[in-house]
CSV table of C-alpha atoms in Angstrom, one decimal:
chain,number,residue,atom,x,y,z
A,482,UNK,CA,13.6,34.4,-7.4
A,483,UNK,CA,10.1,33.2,-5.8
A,484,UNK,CA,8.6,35.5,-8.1
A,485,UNK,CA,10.2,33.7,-11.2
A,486,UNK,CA,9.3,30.5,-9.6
A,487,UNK,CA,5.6,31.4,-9.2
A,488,UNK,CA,5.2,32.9,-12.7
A,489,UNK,CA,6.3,29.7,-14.5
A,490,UNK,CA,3.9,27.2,-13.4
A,491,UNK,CA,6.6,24.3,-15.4
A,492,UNK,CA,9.3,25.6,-13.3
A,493,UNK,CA,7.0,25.7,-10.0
A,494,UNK,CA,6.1,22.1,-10.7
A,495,UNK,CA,10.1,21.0,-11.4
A,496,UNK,CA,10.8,22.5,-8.0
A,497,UNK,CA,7.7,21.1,-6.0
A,498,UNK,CA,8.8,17.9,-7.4
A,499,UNK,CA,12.8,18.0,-6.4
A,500,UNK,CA,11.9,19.6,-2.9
A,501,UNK,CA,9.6,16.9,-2.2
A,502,UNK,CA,12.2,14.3,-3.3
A,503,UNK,CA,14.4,15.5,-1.2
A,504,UNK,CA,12.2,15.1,1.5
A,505,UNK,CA,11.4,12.2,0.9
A,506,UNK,CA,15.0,11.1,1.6
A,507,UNK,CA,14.6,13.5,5.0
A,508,UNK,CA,11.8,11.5,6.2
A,509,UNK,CA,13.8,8.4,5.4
A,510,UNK,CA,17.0,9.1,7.5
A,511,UNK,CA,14.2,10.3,10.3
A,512,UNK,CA,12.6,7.3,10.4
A,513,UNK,CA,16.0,4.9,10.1
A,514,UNK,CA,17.2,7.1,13.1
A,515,UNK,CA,13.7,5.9,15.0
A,516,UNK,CA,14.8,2.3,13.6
A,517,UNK,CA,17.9,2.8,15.3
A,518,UNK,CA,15.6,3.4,18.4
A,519,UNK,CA,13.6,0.8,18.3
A,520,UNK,CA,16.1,-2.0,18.1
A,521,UNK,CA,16.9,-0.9,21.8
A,522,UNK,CA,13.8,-3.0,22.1
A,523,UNK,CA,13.6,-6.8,23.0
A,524,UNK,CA,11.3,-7.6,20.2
A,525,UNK,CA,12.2,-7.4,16.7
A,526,UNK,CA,9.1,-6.9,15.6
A,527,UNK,CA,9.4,-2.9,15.6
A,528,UNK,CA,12.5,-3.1,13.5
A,529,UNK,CA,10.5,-5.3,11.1
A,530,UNK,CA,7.8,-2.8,10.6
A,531,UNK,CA,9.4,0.4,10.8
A,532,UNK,CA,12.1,-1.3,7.7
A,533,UNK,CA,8.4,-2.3,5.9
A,534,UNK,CA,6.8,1.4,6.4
A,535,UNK,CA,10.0,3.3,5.4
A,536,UNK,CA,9.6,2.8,1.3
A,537,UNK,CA,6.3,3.9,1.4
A,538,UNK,CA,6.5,6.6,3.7
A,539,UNK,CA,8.7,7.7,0.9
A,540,UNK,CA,6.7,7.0,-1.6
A,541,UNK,CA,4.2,9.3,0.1
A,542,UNK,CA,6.2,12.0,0.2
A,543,UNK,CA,7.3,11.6,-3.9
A,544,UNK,CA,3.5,11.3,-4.8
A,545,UNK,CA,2.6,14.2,-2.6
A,546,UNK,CA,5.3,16.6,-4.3
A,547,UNK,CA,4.0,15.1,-7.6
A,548,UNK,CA,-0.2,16.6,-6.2
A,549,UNK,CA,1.0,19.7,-5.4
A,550,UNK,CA,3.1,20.3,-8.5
A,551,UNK,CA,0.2,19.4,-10.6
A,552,UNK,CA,-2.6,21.9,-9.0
A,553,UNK,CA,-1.4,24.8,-10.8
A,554,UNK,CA,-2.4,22.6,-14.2
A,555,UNK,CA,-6.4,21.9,-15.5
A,556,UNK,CA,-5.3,18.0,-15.9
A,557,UNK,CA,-8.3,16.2,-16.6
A,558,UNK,CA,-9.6,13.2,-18.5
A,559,UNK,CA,-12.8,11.5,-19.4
A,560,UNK,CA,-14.0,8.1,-19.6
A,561,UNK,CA,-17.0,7.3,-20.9
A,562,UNK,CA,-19.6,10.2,-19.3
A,563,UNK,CA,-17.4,10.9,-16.6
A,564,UNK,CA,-14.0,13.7,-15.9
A,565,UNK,CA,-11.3,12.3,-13.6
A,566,UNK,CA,-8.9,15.1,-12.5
A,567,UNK,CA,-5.6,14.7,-10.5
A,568,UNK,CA,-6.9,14.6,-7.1
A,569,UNK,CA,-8.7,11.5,-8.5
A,570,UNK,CA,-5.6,9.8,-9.8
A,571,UNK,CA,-3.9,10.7,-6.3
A,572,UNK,CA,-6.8,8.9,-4.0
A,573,UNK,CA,-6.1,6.0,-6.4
A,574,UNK,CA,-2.7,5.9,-5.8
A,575,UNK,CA,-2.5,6.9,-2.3
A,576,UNK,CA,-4.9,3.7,-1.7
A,577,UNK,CA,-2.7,1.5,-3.5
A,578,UNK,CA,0.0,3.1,-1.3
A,579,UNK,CA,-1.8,2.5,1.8
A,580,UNK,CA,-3.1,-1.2,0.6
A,581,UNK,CA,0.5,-1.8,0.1
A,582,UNK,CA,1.7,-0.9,3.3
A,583,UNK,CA,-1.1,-2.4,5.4
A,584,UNK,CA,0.1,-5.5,2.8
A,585,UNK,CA,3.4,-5.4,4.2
A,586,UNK,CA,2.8,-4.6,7.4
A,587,UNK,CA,0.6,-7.2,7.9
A,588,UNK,CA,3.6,-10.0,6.7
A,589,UNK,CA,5.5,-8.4,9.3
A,590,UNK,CA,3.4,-9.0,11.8
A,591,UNK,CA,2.3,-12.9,10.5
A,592,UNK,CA,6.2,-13.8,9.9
A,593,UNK,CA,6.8,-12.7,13.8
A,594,UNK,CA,4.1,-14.6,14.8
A,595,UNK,CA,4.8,-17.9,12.8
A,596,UNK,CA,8.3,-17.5,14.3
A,597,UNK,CA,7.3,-17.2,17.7
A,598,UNK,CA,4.7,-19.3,17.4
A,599,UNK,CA,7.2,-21.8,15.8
A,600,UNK,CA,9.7,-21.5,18.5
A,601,UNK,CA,6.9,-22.3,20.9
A,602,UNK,CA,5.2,-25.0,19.1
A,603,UNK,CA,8.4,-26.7,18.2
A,604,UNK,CA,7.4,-27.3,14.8
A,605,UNK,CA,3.7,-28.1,14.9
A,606,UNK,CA,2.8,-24.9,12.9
A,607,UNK,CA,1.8,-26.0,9.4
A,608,UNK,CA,4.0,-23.7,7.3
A,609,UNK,CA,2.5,-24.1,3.8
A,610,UNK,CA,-0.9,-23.5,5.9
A,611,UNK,CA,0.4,-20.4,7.5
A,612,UNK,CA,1.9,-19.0,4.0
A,613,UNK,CA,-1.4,-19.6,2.6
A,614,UNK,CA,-3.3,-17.5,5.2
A,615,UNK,CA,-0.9,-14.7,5.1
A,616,UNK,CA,-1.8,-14.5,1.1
A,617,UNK,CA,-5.4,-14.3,1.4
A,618,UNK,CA,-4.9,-12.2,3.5
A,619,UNK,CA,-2.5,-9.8,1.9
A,620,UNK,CA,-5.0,-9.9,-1.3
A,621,UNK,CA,-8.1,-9.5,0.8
A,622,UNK,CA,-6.3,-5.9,1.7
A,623,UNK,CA,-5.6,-5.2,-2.0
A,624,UNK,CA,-9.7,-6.2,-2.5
A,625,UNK,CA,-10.7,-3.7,0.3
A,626,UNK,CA,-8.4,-1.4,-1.6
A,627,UNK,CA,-9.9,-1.9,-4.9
A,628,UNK,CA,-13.2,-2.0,-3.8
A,629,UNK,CA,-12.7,1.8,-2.1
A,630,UNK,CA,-10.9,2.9,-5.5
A,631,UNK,CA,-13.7,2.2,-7.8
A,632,UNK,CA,-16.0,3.3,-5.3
A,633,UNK,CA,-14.7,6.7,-5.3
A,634,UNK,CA,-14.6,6.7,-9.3
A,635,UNK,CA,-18.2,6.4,-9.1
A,636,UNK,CA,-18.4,2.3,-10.0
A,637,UNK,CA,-21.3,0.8,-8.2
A,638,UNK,CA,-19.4,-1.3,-6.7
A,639,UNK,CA,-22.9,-3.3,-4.8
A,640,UNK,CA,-23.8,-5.0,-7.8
A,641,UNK,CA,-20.3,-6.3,-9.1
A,642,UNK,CA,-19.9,-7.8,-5.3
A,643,UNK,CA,-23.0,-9.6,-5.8
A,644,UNK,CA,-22.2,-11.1,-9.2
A,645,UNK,CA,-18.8,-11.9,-7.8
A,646,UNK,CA,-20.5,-13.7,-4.9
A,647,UNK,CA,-22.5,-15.5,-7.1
A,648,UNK,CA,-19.5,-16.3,-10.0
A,649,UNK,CA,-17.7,-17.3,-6.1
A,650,UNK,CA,-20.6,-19.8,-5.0
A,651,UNK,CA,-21.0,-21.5,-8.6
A,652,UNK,CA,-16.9,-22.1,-8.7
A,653,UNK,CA,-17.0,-23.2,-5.9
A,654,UNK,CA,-19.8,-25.9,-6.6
A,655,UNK,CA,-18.0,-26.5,-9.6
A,656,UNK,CA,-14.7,-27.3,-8.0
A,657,UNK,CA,-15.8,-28.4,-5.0
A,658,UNK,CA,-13.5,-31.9,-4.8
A,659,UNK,CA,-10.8,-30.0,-6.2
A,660,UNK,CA,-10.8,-27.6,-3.4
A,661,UNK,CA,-11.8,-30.2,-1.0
A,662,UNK,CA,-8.0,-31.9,-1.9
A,663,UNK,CA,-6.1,-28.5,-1.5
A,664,UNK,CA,-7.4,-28.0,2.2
A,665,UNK,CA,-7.2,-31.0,3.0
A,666,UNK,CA,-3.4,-31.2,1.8
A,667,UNK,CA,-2.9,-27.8,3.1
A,668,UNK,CA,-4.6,-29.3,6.5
């Protein structure tokens, strides 16, 4: 039966892809067993970030199933002067993956904080402030992410960060009371 499995590469690729789903829901009972763990803890913030990591630890294991069934086929494209291949598509997508789960992670960790730091403060924390820090941040991740995609596409990514500083600097002059009022109501 391996033999029939190997010779088809369609049929090699259909089974890659249902074996590595149905790891993917192996890894998941693994890790809610380690949640189960972890709320032996006193903190919660374990529990919080083991619940964030689990969907894309799965998704991992989907979208490698998904690489492995696609080796066996010559799947390439071309945009403008350049050929893309699958293991091209798959560093895109693993560094969205891994954008999005230091993305989530990262709420995790900012939500514990503002609640501990809430509890402590008794209110002084500026909520709207805090929400507005854990946003930038969260898309300053998905920058770094985007900025290491289109680097490995072969985008020069040097000068496009340049014209967006300057685009950044002349908005900024631009808007300058504008953006003077939302600090200072978000202050």
């Amino acid at each position: 039966m391996l033999e029939t499995l190997q010779q088809n590469p369609y049929v090699w690729a259909v089974f890659t892809i249902l074996f590595f789903f149905a790891l993917s829901y192996i890894v998941t009972i693994a890790i809610s067993f380690i949640g189960r763990a972890a709320k032996k803890t006193e903190s919660d913030v374990d529990d919080q970030i083991i619940k964030a990591i689990k969907l894309p630890i799965r998704y991992l294991a989907i979208l490698l199933g998904i690489f492995y069934a696609g080796k066996r086929f010559d799947w390439t494209f071309a945009i403008k002067d350049r050929e893309y291949g699958l293991p091209d598509v798959m560093f895109v997508l693993i560094a969205l993956l891994i954008g999005f789960t230091a993305s989530r992670i990262l709420k995790v960790l900012f939500v514990w904080y503002g609640e501990r730091g809430s509890d402590k403060d008794k209110g002084k924390m500026n909520q709207t402030m805090f929400i507005f820090v854990r946003k930038m941040i969260s898309v300053f991740v998905y920058a770094i992410a985007l900025v290491i995609i289109l680097g490995q596409l072969g985008i020069q990514v040097g000068p496009l960060l340049a014209g967006l500083g300057v685009a950044g600097l002349a908005i900024a002059l631009g808007l300058q009371s504008t953006l003077e009022n939302l600090f200072s109501a978000l202050f």
